Coordinates of N, CA and C in Angstrom, one line a residue:
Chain A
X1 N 0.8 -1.2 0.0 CA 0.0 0.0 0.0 C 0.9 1.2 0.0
X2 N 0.0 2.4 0.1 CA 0.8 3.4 -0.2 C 1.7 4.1 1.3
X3 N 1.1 3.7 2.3 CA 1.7 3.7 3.7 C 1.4 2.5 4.8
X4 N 2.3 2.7 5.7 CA 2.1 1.7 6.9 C 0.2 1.9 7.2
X5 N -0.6 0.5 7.5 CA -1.6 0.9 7.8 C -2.1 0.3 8.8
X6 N -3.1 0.8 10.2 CA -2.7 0.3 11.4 C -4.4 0.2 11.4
X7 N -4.7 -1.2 12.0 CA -6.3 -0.9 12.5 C -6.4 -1.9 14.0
X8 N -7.7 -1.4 14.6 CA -8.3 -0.1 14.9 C -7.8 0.8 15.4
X9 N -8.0 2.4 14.7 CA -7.1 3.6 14.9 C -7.2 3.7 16.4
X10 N -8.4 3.3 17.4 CA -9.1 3.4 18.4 C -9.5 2.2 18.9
X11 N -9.4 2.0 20.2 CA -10.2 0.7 20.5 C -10.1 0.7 22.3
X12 N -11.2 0.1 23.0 CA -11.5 0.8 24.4 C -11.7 -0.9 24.7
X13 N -11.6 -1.5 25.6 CA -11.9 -2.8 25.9 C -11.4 -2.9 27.6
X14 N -12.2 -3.6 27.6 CA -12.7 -4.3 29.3 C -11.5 -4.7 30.0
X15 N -10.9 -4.3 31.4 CA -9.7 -4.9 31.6 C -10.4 -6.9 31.8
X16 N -8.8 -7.4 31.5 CA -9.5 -8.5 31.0 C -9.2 -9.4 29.7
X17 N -9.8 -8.4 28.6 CA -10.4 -9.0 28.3 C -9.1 -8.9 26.8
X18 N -9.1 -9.8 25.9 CA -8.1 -9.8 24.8 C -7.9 -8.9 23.6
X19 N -7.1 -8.7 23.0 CA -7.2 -7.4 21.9 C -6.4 -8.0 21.0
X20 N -6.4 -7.6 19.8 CA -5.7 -7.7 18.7 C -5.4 -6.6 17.7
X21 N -4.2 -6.3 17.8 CA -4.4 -4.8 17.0 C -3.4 -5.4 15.3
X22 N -3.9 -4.6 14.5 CA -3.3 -5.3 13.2 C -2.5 -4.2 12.2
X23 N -1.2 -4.4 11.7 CA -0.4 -3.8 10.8 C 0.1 -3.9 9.4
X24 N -0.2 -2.9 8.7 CA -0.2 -3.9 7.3 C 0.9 -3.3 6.7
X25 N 2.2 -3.3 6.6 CA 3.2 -2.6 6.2 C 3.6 -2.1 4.5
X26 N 4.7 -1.3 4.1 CA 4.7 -0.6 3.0 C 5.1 -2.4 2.1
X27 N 4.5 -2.5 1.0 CA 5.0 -3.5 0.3 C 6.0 -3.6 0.0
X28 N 6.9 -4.6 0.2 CA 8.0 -4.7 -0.1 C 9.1 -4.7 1.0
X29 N 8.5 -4.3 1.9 CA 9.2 -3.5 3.4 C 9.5 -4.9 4.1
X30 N 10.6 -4.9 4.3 CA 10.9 -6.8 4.6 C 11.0 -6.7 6.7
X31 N 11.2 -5.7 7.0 CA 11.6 -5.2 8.1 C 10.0 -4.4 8.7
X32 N 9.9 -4.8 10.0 CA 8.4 -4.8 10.8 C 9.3 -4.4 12.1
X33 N 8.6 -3.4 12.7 CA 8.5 -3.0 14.3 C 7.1 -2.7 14.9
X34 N 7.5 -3.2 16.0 CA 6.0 -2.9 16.9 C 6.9 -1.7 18.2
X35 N 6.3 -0.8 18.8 CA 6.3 0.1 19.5 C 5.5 0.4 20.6
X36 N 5.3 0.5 22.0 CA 4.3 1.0 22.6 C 5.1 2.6 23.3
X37 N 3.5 3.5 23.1 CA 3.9 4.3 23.3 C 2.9 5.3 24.6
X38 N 3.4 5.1 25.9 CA 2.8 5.7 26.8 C 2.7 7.1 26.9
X39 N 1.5 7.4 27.4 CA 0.8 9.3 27.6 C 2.0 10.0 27.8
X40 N 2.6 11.0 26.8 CA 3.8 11.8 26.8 C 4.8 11.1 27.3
X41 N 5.2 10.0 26.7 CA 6.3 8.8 27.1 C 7.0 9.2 25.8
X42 N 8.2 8.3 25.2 CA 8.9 8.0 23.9 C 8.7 6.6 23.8
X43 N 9.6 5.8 23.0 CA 8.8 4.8 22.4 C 9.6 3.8 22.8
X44 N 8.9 2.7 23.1 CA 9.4 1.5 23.9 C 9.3 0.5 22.8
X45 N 10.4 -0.5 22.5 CA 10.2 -1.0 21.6 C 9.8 -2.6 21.8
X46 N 9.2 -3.2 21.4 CA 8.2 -4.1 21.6 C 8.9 -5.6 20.9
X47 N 9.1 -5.0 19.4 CA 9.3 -7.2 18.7 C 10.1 -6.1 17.3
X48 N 10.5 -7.2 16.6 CA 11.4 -7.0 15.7 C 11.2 -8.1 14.7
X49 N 10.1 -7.8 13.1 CA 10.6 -9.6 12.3 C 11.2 -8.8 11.0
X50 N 11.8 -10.1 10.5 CA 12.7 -9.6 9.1 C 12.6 -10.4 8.8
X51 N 11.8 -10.6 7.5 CA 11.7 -11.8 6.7 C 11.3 -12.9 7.3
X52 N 11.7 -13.5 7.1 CA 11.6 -14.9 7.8 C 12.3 -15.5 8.6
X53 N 12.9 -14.3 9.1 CA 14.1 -14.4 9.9 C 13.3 -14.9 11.6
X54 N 13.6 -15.5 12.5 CA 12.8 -15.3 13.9 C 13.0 -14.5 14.5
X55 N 12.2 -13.7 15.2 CA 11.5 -11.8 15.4 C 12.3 -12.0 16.5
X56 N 13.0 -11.0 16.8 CA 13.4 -10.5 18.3 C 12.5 -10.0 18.9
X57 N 12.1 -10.6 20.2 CA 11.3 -10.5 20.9 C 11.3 -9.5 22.3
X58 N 12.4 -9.6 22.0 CA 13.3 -8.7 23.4 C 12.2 -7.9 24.6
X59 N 11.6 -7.3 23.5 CA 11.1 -6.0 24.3 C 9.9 -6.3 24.5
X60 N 9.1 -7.3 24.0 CA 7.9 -8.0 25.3 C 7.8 -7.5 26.2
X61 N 6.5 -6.9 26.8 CA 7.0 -6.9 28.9 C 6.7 -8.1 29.3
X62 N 5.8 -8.9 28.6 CA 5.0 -10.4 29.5 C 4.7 -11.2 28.6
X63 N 4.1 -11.8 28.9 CA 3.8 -13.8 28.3 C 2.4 -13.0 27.7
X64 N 2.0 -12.0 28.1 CA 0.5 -11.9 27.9 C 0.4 -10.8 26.3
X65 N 1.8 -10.5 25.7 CA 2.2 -10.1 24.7 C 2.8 -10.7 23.9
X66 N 2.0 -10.9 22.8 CA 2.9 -11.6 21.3 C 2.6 -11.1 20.0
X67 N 3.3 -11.5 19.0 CA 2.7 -10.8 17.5 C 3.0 -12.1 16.5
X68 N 3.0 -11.9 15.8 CA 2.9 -12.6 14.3 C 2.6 -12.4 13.2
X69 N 3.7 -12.7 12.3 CA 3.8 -11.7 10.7 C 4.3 -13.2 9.8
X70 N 3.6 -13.4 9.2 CA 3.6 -14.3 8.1 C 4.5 -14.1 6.9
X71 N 5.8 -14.1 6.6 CA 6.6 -13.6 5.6 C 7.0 -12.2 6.0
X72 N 6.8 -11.6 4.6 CA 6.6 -10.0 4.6 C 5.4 -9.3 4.5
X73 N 4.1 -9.8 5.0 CA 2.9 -9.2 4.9 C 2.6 -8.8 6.5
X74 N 1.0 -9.1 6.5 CA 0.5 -8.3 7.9 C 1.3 -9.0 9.0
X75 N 1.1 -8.3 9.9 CA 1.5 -8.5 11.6 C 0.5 -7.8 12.1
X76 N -0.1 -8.8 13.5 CA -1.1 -8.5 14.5 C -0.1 -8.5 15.8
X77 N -0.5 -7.7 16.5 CA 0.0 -7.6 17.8 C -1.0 -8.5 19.1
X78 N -1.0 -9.4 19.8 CA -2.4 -9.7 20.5 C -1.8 -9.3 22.1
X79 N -2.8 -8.7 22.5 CA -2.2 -8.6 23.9 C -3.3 -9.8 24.7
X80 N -3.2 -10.5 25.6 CA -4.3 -11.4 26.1 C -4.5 -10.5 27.9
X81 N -5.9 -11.4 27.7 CA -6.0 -10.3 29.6 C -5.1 -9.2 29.8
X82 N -5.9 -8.5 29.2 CA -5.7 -6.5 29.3 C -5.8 -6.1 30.2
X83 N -4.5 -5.2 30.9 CA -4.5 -4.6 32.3 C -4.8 -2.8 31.7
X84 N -4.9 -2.3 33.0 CA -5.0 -1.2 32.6 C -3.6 -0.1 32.3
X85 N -2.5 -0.6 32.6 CA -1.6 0.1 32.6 C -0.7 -0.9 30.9
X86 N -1.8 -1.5 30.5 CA -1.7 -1.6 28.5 C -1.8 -0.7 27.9
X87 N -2.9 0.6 28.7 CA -3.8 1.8 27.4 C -2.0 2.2 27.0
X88 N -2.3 2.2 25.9 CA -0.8 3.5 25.3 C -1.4 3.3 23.8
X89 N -0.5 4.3 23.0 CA -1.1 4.1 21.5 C 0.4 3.0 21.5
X90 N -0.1 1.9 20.5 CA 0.8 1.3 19.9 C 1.0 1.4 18.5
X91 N 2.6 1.7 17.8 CA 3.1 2.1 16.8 C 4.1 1.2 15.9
X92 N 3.3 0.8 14.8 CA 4.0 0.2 13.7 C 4.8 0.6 13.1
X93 N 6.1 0.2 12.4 CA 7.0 0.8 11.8 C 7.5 0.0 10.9
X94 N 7.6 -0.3 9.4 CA 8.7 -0.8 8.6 C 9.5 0.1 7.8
X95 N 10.2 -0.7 7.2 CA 11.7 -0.3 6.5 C 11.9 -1.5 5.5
X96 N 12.7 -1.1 4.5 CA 13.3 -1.8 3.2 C 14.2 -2.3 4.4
X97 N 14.6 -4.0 4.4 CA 15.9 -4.6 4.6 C 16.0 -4.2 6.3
X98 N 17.5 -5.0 6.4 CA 17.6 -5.2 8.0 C 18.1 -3.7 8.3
X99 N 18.3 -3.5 9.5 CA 19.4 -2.5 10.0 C 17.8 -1.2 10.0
X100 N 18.4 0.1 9.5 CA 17.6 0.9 9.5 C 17.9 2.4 8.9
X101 N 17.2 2.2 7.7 CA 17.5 3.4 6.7 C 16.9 4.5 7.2
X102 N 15.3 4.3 6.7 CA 14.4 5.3 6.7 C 13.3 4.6 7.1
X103 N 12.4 4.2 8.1 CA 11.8 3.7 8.6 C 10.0 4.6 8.4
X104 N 9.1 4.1 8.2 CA 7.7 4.1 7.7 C 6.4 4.1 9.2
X105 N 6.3 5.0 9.7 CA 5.3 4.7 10.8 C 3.5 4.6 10.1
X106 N 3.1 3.7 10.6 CA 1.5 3.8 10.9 C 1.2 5.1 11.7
X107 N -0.3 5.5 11.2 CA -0.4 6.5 12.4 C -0.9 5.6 14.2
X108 N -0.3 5.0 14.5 CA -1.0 3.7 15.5 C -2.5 3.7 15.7
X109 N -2.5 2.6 16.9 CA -3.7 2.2 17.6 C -3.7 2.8 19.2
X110 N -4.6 3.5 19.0 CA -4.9 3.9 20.6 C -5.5 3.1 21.3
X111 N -4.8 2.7 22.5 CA -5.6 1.0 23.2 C -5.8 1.5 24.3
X112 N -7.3 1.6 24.7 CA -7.9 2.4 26.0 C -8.6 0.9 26.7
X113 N -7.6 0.6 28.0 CA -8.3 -0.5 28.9 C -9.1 0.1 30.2
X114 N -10.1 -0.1 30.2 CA -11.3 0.3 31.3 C -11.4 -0.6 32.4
Chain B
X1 N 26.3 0.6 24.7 CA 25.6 0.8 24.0 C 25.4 2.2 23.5
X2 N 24.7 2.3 22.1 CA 24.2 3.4 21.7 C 23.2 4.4 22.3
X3 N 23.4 5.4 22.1 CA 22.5 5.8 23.1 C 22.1 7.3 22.6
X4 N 21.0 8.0 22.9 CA 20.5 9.3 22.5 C 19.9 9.8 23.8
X5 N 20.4 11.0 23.9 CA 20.4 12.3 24.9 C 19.6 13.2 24.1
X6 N 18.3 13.8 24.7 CA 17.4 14.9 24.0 C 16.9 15.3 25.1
X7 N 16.4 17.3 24.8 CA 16.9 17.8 25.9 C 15.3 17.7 26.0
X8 N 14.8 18.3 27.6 CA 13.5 17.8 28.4 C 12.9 18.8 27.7
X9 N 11.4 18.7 27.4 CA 10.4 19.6 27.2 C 9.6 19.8 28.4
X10 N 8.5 20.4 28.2 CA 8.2 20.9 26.8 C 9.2 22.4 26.0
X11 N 9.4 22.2 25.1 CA 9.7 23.7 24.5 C 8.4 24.6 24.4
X12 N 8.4 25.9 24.8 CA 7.3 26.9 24.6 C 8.1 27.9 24.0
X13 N 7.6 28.0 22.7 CA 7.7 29.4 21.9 C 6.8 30.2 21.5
X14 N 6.9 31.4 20.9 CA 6.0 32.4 20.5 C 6.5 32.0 19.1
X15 N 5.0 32.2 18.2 CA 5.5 32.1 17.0 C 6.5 33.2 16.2
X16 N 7.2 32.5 15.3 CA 8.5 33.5 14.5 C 9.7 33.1 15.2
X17 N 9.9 32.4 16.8 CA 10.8 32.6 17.2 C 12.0 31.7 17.3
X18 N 13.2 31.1 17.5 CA 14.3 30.7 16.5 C 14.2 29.5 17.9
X19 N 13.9 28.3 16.9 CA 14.2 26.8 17.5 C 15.9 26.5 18.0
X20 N 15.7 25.8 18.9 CA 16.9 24.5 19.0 C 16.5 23.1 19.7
X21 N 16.6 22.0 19.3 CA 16.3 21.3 20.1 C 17.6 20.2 20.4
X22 N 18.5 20.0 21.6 CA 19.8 19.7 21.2 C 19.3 18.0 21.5
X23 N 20.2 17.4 20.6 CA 20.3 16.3 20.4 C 22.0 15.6 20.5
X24 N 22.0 14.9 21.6 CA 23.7 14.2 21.3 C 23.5 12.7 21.7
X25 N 24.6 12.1 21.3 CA 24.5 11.1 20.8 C 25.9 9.9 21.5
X26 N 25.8 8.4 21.3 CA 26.9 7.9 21.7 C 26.7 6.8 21.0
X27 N 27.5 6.2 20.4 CA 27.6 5.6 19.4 C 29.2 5.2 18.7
X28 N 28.8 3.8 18.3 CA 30.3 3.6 17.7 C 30.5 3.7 16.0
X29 N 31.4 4.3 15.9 CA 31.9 4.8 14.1 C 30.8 6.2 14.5
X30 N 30.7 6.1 12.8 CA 29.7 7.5 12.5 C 28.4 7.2 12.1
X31 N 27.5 6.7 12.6 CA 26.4 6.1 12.2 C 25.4 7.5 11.3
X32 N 24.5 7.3 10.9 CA 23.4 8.4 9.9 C 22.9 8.6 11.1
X33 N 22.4 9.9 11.0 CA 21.2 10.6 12.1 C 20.1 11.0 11.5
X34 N 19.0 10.7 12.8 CA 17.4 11.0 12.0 C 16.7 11.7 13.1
X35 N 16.0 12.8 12.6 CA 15.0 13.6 13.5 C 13.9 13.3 12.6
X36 N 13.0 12.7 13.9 CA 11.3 12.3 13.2 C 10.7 13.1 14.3
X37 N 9.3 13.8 13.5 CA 8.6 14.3 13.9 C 7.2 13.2 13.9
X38 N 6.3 13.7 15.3 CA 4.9 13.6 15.6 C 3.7 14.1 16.3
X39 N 3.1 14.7 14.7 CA 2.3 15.5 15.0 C 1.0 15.3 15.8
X40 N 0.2 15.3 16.6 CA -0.5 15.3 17.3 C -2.1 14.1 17.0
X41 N -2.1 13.3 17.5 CA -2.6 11.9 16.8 C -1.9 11.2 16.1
X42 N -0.7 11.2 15.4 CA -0.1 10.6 14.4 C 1.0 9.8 14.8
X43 N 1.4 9.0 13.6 CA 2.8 8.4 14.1 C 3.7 9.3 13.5
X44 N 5.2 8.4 13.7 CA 6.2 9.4 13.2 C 6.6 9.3 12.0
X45 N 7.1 10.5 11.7 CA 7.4 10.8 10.6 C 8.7 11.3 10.1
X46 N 9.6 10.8 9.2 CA 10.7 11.5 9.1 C 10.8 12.5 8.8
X47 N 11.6 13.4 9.5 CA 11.8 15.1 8.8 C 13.0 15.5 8.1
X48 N 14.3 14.5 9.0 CA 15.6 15.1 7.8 C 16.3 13.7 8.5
X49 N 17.4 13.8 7.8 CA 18.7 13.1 8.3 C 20.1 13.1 7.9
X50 N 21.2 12.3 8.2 CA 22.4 13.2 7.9 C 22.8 11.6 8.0
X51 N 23.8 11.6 6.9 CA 24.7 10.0 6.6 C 26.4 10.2 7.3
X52 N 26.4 11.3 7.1 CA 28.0 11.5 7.7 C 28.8 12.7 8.2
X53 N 29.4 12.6 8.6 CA 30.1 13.9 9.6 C 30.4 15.6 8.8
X54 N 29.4 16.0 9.4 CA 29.8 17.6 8.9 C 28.4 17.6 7.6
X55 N 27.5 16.7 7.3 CA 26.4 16.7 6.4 C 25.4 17.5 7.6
X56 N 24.9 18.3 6.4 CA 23.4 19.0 7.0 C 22.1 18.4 6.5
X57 N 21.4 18.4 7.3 CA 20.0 17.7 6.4 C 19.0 19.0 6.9
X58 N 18.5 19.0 6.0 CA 17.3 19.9 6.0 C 15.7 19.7 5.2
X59 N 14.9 19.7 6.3 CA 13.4 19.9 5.4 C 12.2 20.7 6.2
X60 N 11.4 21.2 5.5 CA 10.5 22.1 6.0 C 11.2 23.3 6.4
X61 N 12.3 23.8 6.5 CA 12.8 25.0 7.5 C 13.3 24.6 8.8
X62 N 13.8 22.7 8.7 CA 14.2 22.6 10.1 C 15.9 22.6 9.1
X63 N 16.9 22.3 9.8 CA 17.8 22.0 9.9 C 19.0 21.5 10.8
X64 N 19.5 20.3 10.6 CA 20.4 20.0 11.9 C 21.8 19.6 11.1
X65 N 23.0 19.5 11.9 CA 23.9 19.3 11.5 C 24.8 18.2 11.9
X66 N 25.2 17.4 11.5 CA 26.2 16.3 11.8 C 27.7 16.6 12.4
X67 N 27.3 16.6 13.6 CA 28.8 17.1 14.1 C 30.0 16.1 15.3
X68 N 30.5 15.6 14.3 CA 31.4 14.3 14.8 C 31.8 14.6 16.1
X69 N 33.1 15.7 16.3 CA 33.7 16.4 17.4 C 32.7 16.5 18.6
X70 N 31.7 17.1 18.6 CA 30.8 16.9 19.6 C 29.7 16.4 19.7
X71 N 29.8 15.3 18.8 CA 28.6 13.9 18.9 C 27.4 15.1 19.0
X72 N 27.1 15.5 18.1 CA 25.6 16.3 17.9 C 24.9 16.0 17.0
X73 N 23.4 16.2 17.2 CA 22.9 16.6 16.1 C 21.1 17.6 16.7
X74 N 21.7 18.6 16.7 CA 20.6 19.4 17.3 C 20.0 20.1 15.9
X75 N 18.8 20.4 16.5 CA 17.6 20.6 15.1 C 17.4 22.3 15.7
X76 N 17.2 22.5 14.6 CA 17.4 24.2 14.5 C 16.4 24.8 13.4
X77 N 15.2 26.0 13.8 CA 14.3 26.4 12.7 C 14.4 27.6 13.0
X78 N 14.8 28.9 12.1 CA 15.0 30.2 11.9 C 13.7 30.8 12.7
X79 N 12.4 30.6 12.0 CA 11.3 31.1 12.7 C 9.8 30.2 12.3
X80 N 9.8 29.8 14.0 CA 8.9 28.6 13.8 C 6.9 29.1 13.7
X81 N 6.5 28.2 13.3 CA 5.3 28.5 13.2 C 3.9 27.4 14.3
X82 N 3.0 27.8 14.0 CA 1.7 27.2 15.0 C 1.8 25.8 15.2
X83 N 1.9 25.1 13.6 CA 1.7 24.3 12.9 C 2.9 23.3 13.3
X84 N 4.2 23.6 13.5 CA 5.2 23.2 14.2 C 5.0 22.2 15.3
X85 N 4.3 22.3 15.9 CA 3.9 22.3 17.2 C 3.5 20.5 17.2
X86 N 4.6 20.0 17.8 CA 4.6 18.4 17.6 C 5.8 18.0 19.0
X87 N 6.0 16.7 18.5 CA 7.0 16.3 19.9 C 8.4 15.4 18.5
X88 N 9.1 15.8 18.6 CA 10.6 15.6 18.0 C 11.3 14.5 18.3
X89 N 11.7 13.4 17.7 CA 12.6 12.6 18.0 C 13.6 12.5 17.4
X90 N 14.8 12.1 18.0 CA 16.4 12.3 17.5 C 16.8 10.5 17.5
X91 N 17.0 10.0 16.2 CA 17.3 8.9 16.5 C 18.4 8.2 15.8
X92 N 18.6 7.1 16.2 CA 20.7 6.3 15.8 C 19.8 5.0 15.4
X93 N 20.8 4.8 14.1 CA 20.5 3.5 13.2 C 20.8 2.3 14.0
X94 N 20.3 1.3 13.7 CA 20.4 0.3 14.1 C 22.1 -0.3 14.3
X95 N 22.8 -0.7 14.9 CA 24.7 -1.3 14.9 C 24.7 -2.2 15.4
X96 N 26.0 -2.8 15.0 CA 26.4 -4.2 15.7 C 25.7 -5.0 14.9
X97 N 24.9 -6.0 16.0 CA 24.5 -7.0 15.6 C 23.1 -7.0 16.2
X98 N 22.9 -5.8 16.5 CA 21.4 -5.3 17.0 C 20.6 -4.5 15.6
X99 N 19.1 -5.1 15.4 CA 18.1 -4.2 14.4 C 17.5 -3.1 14.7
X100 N 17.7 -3.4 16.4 CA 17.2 -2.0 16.7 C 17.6 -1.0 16.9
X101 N 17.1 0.0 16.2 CA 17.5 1.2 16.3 C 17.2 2.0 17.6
X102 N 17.7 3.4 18.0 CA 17.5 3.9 19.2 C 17.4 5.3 19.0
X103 N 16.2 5.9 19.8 CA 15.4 6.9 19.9 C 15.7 7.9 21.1
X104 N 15.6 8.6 21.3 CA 15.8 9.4 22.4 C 14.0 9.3 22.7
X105 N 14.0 10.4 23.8 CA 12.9 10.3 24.3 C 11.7 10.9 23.9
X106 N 12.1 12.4 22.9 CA 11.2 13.3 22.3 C 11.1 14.6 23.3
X107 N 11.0 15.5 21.8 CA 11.1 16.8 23.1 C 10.0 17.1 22.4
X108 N 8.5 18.0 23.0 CA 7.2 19.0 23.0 C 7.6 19.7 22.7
X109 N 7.4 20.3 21.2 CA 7.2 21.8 21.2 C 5.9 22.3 20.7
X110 N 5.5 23.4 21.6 CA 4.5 24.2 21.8 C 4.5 25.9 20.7
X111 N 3.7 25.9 20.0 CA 4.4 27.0 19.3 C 3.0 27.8 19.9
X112 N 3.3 29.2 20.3 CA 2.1 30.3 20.8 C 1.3 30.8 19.5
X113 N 0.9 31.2 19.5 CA 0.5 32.7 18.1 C 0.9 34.0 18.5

């Protein structure tokens, strides 16, 4: 597509209860980041895939965070049993190739846990 | 490790009036530098960057400069406007044997009318 594209721009859910947020990156873009980004925070970095390479996971906080990207196409982020201290907007990012040229953000998902 | 220093916000300016936002850096060799901007709801966006020592990058009326000797790269606008008005990030390419890249924290700027 013509940019990174991130859905739902918005989304409010139950503490609890599970979420899935989804990223569809620039075609071609072999290289995927996930980001969370807390109320006037900077950006915490989350999972790392490249190709088919296996994702650096590093930046996980918990077991109750995972993603998954099929090749070089979409990646969903799922968070399971949502706390309240999840709400942040979370931000997708690709790039041509490993390392990091010029990198492509989504405008993210704002994840409001009640 | 690599690492990016950006100075605390928020910045408050009147509009017209002359930006800095310092940025330094620690890093091995001379890596490219990138200032991304995020405008208010949005993700980030690139604004300029710089591949090597003593290169200026410039867009929109920002400008920063690549400065080896004192590991800088501070962003600089002659005379800022309303519209401006976003949170800044200063960030170092990915090295080593790491993909991830590293960001400073973001600095607020506030432009007045």
């Amino acid at each position: 597509g013509a940019g990174v594209s991130q859905s739902p721009s918005n989304k409010v859910t139950e503490k609890g209860k599970d979420v899935e947020l989804r990223c569809d990156p620039i075609s071609g873009h072999t290289a995927l980041y996930w980001y969370r980004q807390r109320l006037g925070q900077g950006l915490e970095f989350l999972i790392y895939f490249q190709g088919n390479s296996a994702p650096d996971k590093s930046g996980l906080p918990s077991d109750r965070f995972s993603a998954e990207r099929t090749g070089e196409s979409v990646s969903t982020l799922t968070i399971q049993r949502t706390q309240q201290e999840d709400s942040a907007v979370y931000l997708c990012a690709s790039s041509l190739g490993s390392g990091w040229t010029e990198a492509f953000f989504g405008q993210g998902t704002r994840l409001t846990v009640v | 490790g690599d690492s990016v220093t950006q100075m605390e916000g928020p910045v408050t300016l009147s509009e017209e009036a002359f930006l800095t936002i310092n940025c330094t850096y620690t890093a091995t060799g001379y890596p490219s530098l990138f200032w991304y901007v995020q405008y208010p709801g949005e993700g980030l966006q690139l604004l300029l960057k710089a591949t090597k020592a003593d290169d200026k990058g410039s867009n929109k009326g920002f400008e920063a400069t690549y400065r080896k000797e004192t590991t800088s790269f501070h962003l600089e606008k002659g005379s800022v406007q309303v519209s401006d008005s976003a949170v800044y990030f200063c960030a170092l390419p990915a090295s080593g044997g790491s993909y991830i890249p590293t960001f400073g924290r973001g600095t607020s700027l506030i432009v007045h009318p």
